[in-house]
Amino acid sequence: MYAFLPALILFLAFCASVWQDRRRFRNAVLLGLTLTSLAAALLAQARHLPDTPAMIVYAAVLLVPALGVLVLGAALILNGVTVIRKEGARPATLLSLLLGLAIYGMVVLVLLAGRPNASSGYLAFVVAALLLSAYLSFLCLCFLGYAWLYGRIPARGGVDFVVVLGAGLIDGERVPPLLAARLRRGLAVHDRQVAKGRPAPVLLASGGKGTDEKLPESTAMARWLVENGAPPERVWEEDRSRTTEENLVFSQKIMSDAVPGYRCVVVTNNFHAYRAAMLARRAGVNGQVRGAPTAGYYLPSASIREFVAVFWEHKVVNLTICALLAGMALGAFLLDALYR
């Protein structure tokens, strides 16, 4: 049973980190390491099990993920076609299609490496690609798994503010469905707190005026909130921000000036909630982030985009690790060529 000790230690570290601050990216990594250690422990102990349970363990740890990669690649390609048909072809809508094709491209590379005449240089390239793919896949699964879990951890107690993050407007002045989902969720948080007999929180609409917009996003959002039942005196605007980070920085200033020691909930769409939570932590915002529903076909591309953004926000560490992994494959190739 000592094989499970690393998984237990990592799980306790994960719980302690979440308790300290559930918005950290290290929580996602610790969760991934816990599950990886658990899988390794199960494999190590499977040889001591009877045949049927052992086969179940081997299938769950080895076969299911292998088949899952092929299924995932096909699902991403089909989703990519759907997104392009609904949203048009542009870089943001091509992500799921490109990732699905990349998965099958990696499978082809590995199969070709099994040829008897495959050169050592090609094998080194495949090993480097596999190492990089494994690292990126691990980080992506950590991010997606913890993002799903984060969205289901309830925010406790009452809040002073409900901050709704802006998004682009239709025709430069109308609230689109994606932004309406955020506003609806923010209004639901407000109404739920009032129904519990607590003071009504301020609904803080956050979003500035884009170059192609006729008015600040916050103005259109505030108008939507009032038209849908929000008390006008409880609707405030933050109308200077252009990015999510500015949304949070400027909103933090408004809230801390009005109510020192405030607590808040930040509302965005579900695919964006975990990354927004990390940005909120960096901006010093005292609150958690809640996600509003998003159209199912849009989620894969949006989630990939969020992961790429998080990866790049930690680019020094990530690119260093990628360089070391590629260097290991290159080093092995050079040593093989030297002693051959």
Short mmCIF file of C-alpha atoms in Angstrom, two decimals:
data_model
loop_
_atom_site.label_atom_id
_atom_site.label_comp_id
_atom_site.label_asym_id
_atom_site.label_seq_id
_atom_site.Cartn_x
_atom_site.Cartn_y
_atom_site.Cartn_z
CA MET A 1 0.00 0.00 0.00
CA TYR A 2 3.03 2.29 0.19
CA ALA A 3 2.59 2.78 -3.57
CA PHE A 4 -0.40 5.01 -2.80
CA LEU A 5 1.53 7.23 -0.37
CA PRO A 6 2.70 9.77 -3.02
CA ALA A 7 -0.89 10.14 -4.26
CA LEU A 8 -2.11 10.69 -0.69
CA ILE A 9 0.56 13.32 0.01
CA LEU A 10 -0.22 15.12 -3.25
CA PHE A 11 -3.95 15.01 -2.51
CA LEU A 12 -3.41 16.55 0.93
CA ALA A 13 -1.23 19.24 -0.65
CA PHE A 14 -4.01 19.87 -3.19
CA CYS A 15 -6.63 20.22 -0.44
CA ALA A 16 -4.41 22.58 1.55
CA SER A 17 -3.72 24.72 -1.53
CA VAL A 18 -7.42 24.95 -2.41
CA TRP A 19 -8.24 25.86 1.18
CA GLN A 20 -5.63 28.62 1.09
CA ASP A 21 -6.86 30.05 -2.25
CA ARG A 22 -8.93 28.11 -4.75
CA ARG A 23 -7.91 30.48 -7.56
CA ARG A 24 -4.27 29.37 -7.90
CA PHE A 25 -3.06 27.51 -11.00
CA ARG A 26 -0.96 25.25 -8.81
CA ASN A 27 -4.23 23.69 -7.62
CA ALA A 28 -4.79 22.37 -11.14
CA VAL A 29 -1.26 20.98 -11.34
CA LEU A 30 -1.52 19.32 -7.92
CA LEU A 31 -4.81 17.73 -8.93
CA GLY A 32 -3.21 16.37 -12.11
CA LEU A 33 -0.19 15.05 -10.21
CA THR A 34 -2.49 13.39 -7.67
CA LEU A 35 -4.43 11.55 -10.37
CA THR A 36 -1.21 10.62 -12.23
CA SER A 37 0.32 9.20 -9.03
CA LEU A 38 -2.88 7.30 -8.31
CA ALA A 39 -2.84 5.76 -11.80
CA ALA A 40 0.81 4.75 -11.37
CA ALA A 41 0.04 3.18 -7.98
CA LEU A 42 -2.89 1.23 -9.44
CA LEU A 43 -0.64 -0.12 -12.20
CA ALA A 44 2.00 -1.11 -9.66
CA GLN A 45 -0.55 -2.99 -7.54
CA ALA A 46 -2.48 -4.57 -10.42
CA ARG A 47 -0.08 -7.53 -10.62
CA HIS A 48 -1.15 -8.56 -7.12
CA LEU A 49 -4.83 -8.69 -8.10
CA PRO A 50 -6.81 -11.60 -9.57
CA ASP A 51 -6.99 -11.68 -13.36
CA THR A 52 -10.35 -9.95 -13.83
CA PRO A 53 -9.73 -6.96 -11.50
CA ALA A 54 -6.22 -6.64 -12.91
CA MET A 55 -7.55 -6.45 -16.46
CA ILE A 56 -10.04 -3.78 -15.38
CA VAL A 57 -7.22 -1.70 -13.90
CA TYR A 58 -5.03 -2.09 -17.00
CA ALA A 59 -7.93 -1.14 -19.26
CA ALA A 60 -8.88 1.88 -17.14
CA VAL A 61 -5.32 3.21 -16.89
CA LEU A 62 -3.93 2.30 -20.32
CA LEU A 63 -6.55 1.25 -22.86
CA VAL A 64 -9.29 3.80 -22.11
CA PRO A 65 -6.95 6.83 -22.37
CA ALA A 66 -5.48 5.49 -25.65
CA LEU A 67 -8.90 5.02 -27.20
CA GLY A 68 -10.03 8.29 -25.64
CA VAL A 69 -7.34 10.17 -27.60
CA LEU A 70 -8.72 8.83 -30.89
CA VAL A 71 -12.30 9.63 -29.91
CA LEU A 72 -11.26 13.09 -28.73
CA GLY A 73 -9.52 13.81 -32.04
CA ALA A 74 -12.62 12.84 -34.02
CA ALA A 75 -14.90 14.86 -31.70
CA LEU A 76 -12.71 17.95 -32.02
CA ILE A 77 -12.70 17.72 -35.82
CA LEU A 78 -16.49 17.39 -35.93
CA ASN A 79 -16.86 20.25 -33.47
CA GLY A 80 -14.47 22.37 -35.53
CA VAL A 81 -16.62 21.87 -38.62
CA THR A 82 -19.73 22.84 -36.62
CA VAL A 83 -18.11 25.99 -35.21
CA ILE A 84 -16.91 27.10 -38.65
CA ARG A 85 -20.37 26.54 -40.11
CA LYS A 86 -22.03 28.59 -37.35
CA GLU A 87 -19.40 31.26 -36.69
CA GLY A 88 -17.36 31.43 -39.89
CA ALA A 89 -13.68 30.61 -40.45
CA ARG A 90 -11.25 32.76 -38.49
CA PRO A 91 -8.33 31.93 -36.15
CA ALA A 92 -10.48 31.69 -33.00
CA THR A 93 -12.94 29.26 -34.62
CA LEU A 94 -10.29 26.98 -36.11
CA LEU A 95 -8.77 25.87 -32.80
CA SER A 96 -10.75 22.69 -32.17
CA LEU A 97 -10.40 21.56 -35.80
CA LEU A 98 -6.64 22.17 -35.78
CA LEU A 99 -6.18 20.37 -32.47
CA GLY A 100 -8.16 17.36 -33.71
CA LEU A 101 -6.02 17.19 -36.86
CA ALA A 102 -2.86 17.55 -34.73
CA ILE A 103 -3.88 14.55 -32.61
CA TYR A 104 -4.22 12.33 -35.66
CA GLY A 105 -1.03 13.80 -37.10
CA MET A 106 0.79 12.72 -33.94
CA VAL A 107 -0.66 9.21 -34.28
CA VAL A 108 0.66 9.02 -37.86
CA LEU A 109 4.12 10.18 -36.75
CA VAL A 110 4.26 7.44 -34.10
CA LEU A 111 3.14 4.74 -36.55
CA LEU A 112 5.75 5.82 -39.09
CA ALA A 113 8.42 5.61 -36.38
CA GLY A 114 7.81 1.85 -36.28
CA ARG A 115 9.16 1.37 -39.82
CA PRO A 116 12.36 -0.73 -40.00
CA ASN A 117 14.14 1.96 -42.04
CA ALA A 118 13.17 4.89 -39.79
CA SER A 119 16.25 7.08 -39.24
CA SER A 120 17.56 7.96 -35.80
CA GLY A 121 16.95 11.63 -36.56
CA TYR A 122 13.30 10.94 -37.29
CA LEU A 123 13.00 8.87 -34.12
CA ALA A 124 14.53 11.73 -32.12
CA PHE A 125 12.00 14.12 -33.67
CA VAL A 126 9.10 11.79 -32.77
CA VAL A 127 10.37 11.40 -29.20
CA ALA A 128 10.64 15.19 -28.85
CA ALA A 129 7.12 15.62 -30.26
CA LEU A 130 5.78 12.96 -27.88
CA LEU A 131 7.43 14.56 -24.86
CA LEU A 132 6.09 18.00 -25.76
CA SER A 133 2.64 16.58 -26.50
CA ALA A 134 2.62 14.73 -23.18
CA TYR A 135 3.55 17.90 -21.27
CA LEU A 136 1.00 20.07 -23.06
CA SER A 137 -1.69 17.40 -22.69
CA PHE A 138 -0.97 17.06 -18.98
CA LEU A 139 -1.23 20.82 -18.42
CA CYS A 140 -4.37 21.08 -20.55
CA LEU A 141 -6.11 18.23 -18.71
CA CYS A 142 -5.08 19.76 -15.37
CA PHE A 143 -6.52 23.11 -16.45
CA LEU A 144 -9.78 21.69 -17.81
CA GLY A 145 -10.30 19.28 -14.91
CA TYR A 146 -9.76 21.88 -12.21
CA ALA A 147 -11.71 24.53 -14.14
CA TRP A 148 -14.68 22.14 -14.10
CA LEU A 149 -14.19 21.53 -10.37
CA TYR A 150 -13.71 25.24 -9.60
CA GLY A 151 -17.05 26.05 -11.20
CA ARG A 152 -18.76 23.68 -8.77
CA ILE A 153 -17.21 24.94 -5.53
CA PRO A 154 -19.95 27.10 -3.96
CA ALA A 155 -19.27 30.68 -2.89
CA ARG A 156 -20.34 31.06 0.74
CA GLY A 157 -21.94 33.97 2.53
CA GLY A 158 -23.24 37.27 1.29
CA VAL A 159 -21.42 39.68 -1.01
CA ASP A 160 -21.36 43.45 -1.40
CA PHE A 161 -20.87 43.48 -5.17
CA VAL A 162 -21.69 41.32 -8.18
CA VAL A 163 -19.24 42.26 -10.95
CA VAL A 164 -20.35 41.29 -14.46
CA LEU A 165 -17.53 41.29 -17.02
CA GLY A 166 -18.31 42.87 -20.38
CA ALA A 167 -18.12 41.49 -23.91
CA GLY A 168 -18.52 42.92 -27.39
CA LEU A 169 -21.86 44.49 -28.35
CA ILE A 170 -24.00 43.72 -31.40
CA ASP A 171 -24.04 46.66 -33.83
CA GLY A 172 -21.99 48.52 -31.26
CA GLU A 173 -24.89 49.02 -28.86
CA ARG A 174 -26.92 45.84 -28.16
CA VAL A 175 -26.19 43.07 -25.65
CA PRO A 176 -25.40 39.76 -27.43
CA PRO A 177 -26.60 36.35 -26.12
CA LEU A 178 -23.22 35.49 -24.59
CA LEU A 179 -23.18 38.71 -22.54
CA ALA A 180 -26.88 38.35 -21.71
CA ALA A 181 -26.08 34.97 -20.11
CA ARG A 182 -23.54 36.69 -17.84
CA LEU A 183 -25.99 39.43 -16.91
CA ARG A 184 -28.74 36.90 -16.23
CA ARG A 185 -26.42 34.96 -13.92
CA GLY A 186 -25.35 38.15 -12.13
CA LEU A 187 -28.96 39.20 -11.63
CA ALA A 188 -29.76 35.71 -10.28
CA VAL A 189 -26.96 36.07 -7.69
CA HIS A 190 -28.41 39.46 -6.69
CA ASP A 191 -31.98 38.13 -6.41
CA ARG A 192 -30.92 35.03 -4.48
CA GLN A 193 -29.14 37.12 -1.87
CA VAL A 194 -32.15 39.44 -1.48
CA ALA A 195 -34.45 36.41 -1.15
CA LYS A 196 -32.33 35.23 1.80
CA GLY A 197 -32.97 38.52 3.61
CA ARG A 198 -29.47 39.90 3.09
CA PRO A 199 -28.70 43.43 1.83
CA ALA A 200 -28.95 43.76 -1.95
CA PRO A 201 -25.49 43.74 -3.53
CA VAL A 202 -24.45 46.33 -6.09
CA LEU A 203 -24.49 45.04 -9.67
CA LEU A 204 -21.28 46.45 -11.15
CA ALA A 205 -21.30 46.31 -14.96
CA SER A 206 -17.69 46.38 -16.17
CA GLY A 207 -16.70 47.19 -19.74
CA GLY A 208 -15.39 50.17 -21.68
CA LYS A 209 -16.09 51.43 -25.19
CA GLY A 210 -14.42 49.56 -28.02
CA THR A 211 -13.29 51.26 -31.20
CA ASP A 212 -16.25 49.76 -33.09
CA GLU A 213 -18.83 50.45 -30.38
CA LYS A 214 -21.23 53.38 -30.06
CA LEU A 215 -21.31 53.36 -26.26
CA PRO A 216 -19.47 51.70 -23.38
CA GLU A 217 -20.36 48.07 -22.82
CA SER A 218 -21.15 48.92 -19.20
CA THR A 219 -23.91 51.31 -20.33
CA ALA A 220 -25.60 48.68 -22.48
CA MET A 221 -25.21 46.15 -19.65
CA ALA A 222 -26.66 48.52 -17.04
CA ARG A 223 -29.60 49.23 -19.33
CA TRP A 224 -30.22 45.48 -19.75
CA LEU A 225 -30.10 44.91 -15.98
CA VAL A 226 -32.61 47.67 -15.23
CA GLU A 227 -34.94 46.51 -18.01
CA ASN A 228 -34.85 43.02 -16.52
CA GLY A 229 -35.75 44.03 -12.98
CA ALA A 230 -32.59 45.27 -11.28
CA PRO A 231 -33.08 48.30 -8.98
CA PRO A 232 -31.51 51.26 -10.84
CA GLU A 233 -29.87 52.58 -7.66
CA ARG A 234 -28.05 49.23 -7.22
CA VAL A 235 -26.57 49.22 -10.74
CA TRP A 236 -23.14 50.82 -11.11
CA GLU A 237 -20.81 51.11 -14.09
CA GLU A 238 -17.10 50.71 -14.67
CA ASP A 239 -16.66 52.12 -18.18
CA ARG A 240 -12.89 52.36 -18.78
CA SER A 241 -11.70 48.77 -19.20
CA ARG A 242 -10.68 47.16 -22.50
CA THR A 243 -9.46 43.73 -21.27
CA THR A 244 -10.44 41.22 -18.59
CA GLU A 245 -7.46 42.28 -16.52
CA GLU A 246 -8.55 45.93 -16.69
CA ASN A 247 -12.14 44.89 -15.87
CA LEU A 248 -10.87 43.44 -12.62
CA VAL A 249 -8.30 46.13 -11.75
CA PHE A 250 -10.70 49.03 -12.28
CA SER A 251 -13.60 47.23 -10.60
CA GLN A 252 -11.37 46.45 -7.61
CA LYS A 253 -10.63 50.16 -7.22
CA ILE A 254 -14.34 51.09 -7.32
CA MET A 255 -15.29 48.41 -4.79
CA SER A 256 -12.46 49.04 -2.33
CA ASP A 257 -13.11 52.80 -2.38
CA ALA A 258 -16.83 52.30 -1.72
CA VAL A 259 -16.67 49.43 0.77
CA PRO A 260 -13.29 48.71 2.41
CA GLY A 261 -13.15 45.01 3.20
CA TYR A 262 -15.84 44.22 0.61
CA ARG A 263 -16.65 40.73 -0.70
CA CYS A 264 -17.79 40.11 -4.26
CA VAL A 265 -18.72 37.59 -6.92
CA VAL A 266 -17.40 38.07 -10.44
CA VAL A 267 -19.56 36.73 -13.26
CA THR A 268 -18.34 35.68 -16.69
CA ASN A 269 -19.01 32.68 -18.94
CA ASN A 270 -18.20 29.19 -17.66
CA PHE A 271 -15.29 28.57 -20.06
CA HIS A 272 -13.66 31.79 -18.83
CA ALA A 273 -14.36 31.48 -15.09
CA TYR A 274 -11.16 29.78 -13.89
CA ARG A 275 -8.78 32.01 -15.85
CA ALA A 276 -10.76 35.07 -14.71
CA ALA A 277 -10.37 33.80 -11.14
CA MET A 278 -6.58 33.66 -11.55
CA LEU A 279 -6.60 37.20 -12.95
CA ALA A 280 -8.86 38.33 -10.09
CA ARG A 281 -6.39 36.95 -7.57
CA ARG A 282 -3.57 38.83 -9.29
CA ALA A 283 -5.61 42.05 -9.28
CA GLY A 284 -6.33 41.74 -5.55
CA VAL A 285 -10.07 41.22 -6.01
CA ASN A 286 -11.62 39.77 -2.85
CA GLY A 287 -14.06 37.29 -4.32
CA GLN A 288 -14.67 34.21 -6.42
CA VAL A 289 -15.78 33.88 -10.04
CA ARG A 290 -18.97 32.22 -11.25
CA GLY A 291 -19.66 31.08 -14.79
CA ALA A 292 -22.77 31.53 -16.91
CA PRO A 293 -23.87 28.87 -19.42
CA THR A 294 -22.39 28.90 -22.93
CA ALA A 295 -23.61 27.22 -26.13
CA GLY A 296 -22.21 23.67 -26.14
CA TYR A 297 -20.70 23.84 -29.63
CA TYR A 298 -18.68 26.91 -28.62
CA LEU A 299 -17.09 25.40 -25.50
CA PRO A 300 -14.20 23.35 -27.01
CA SER A 301 -12.69 26.22 -29.01
CA ALA A 302 -13.25 28.68 -26.16
CA SER A 303 -11.67 26.32 -23.63
CA ILE A 304 -8.64 25.73 -25.86
CA ARG A 305 -8.23 29.50 -26.21
CA GLU A 306 -8.37 29.90 -22.44
CA PHE A 307 -5.72 27.21 -21.95
CA VAL A 308 -3.42 28.84 -24.50
CA ALA A 309 -3.81 32.16 -22.66
CA VAL A 310 -2.97 30.55 -19.29
CA PHE A 311 0.01 28.71 -20.81
CA TRP A 312 1.35 31.98 -22.20
CA GLU A 313 0.81 33.84 -18.93
CA HIS A 314 3.32 31.35 -17.43
CA LYS A 315 5.48 31.31 -20.56
CA VAL A 316 8.88 31.50 -18.85
CA VAL A 317 8.35 28.29 -16.89
CA ASN A 318 6.45 26.49 -19.65
CA LEU A 319 8.81 27.36 -22.48
CA THR A 320 11.80 26.42 -20.32
CA ILE A 321 10.31 22.99 -19.62
CA CYS A 322 9.46 22.54 -23.31
CA ALA A 323 13.03 23.43 -24.27
CA LEU A 324 14.42 20.94 -21.74
CA LEU A 325 12.18 18.16 -23.05
CA ALA A 326 13.16 18.85 -26.65
CA GLY A 327 16.80 19.06 -25.55
CA MET A 328 16.57 15.63 -23.91
CA ALA A 329 15.43 14.08 -27.20
CA LEU A 330 18.13 15.93 -29.15
CA GLY A 331 20.78 14.90 -26.60
CA ALA A 332 19.79 11.25 -26.89
CA PHE A 333 20.04 11.50 -30.69
CA LEU A 334 23.51 13.09 -30.53
CA LEU A 335 24.77 10.48 -28.08
CA ASP A 336 23.46 7.71 -30.29
CA ALA A 337 25.17 9.24 -33.32
CA LEU A 338 28.42 9.70 -31.39
CA TYR A 339 28.71 6.12 -30.14
CA ARG A 340 27.28 4.39 -33.21
#
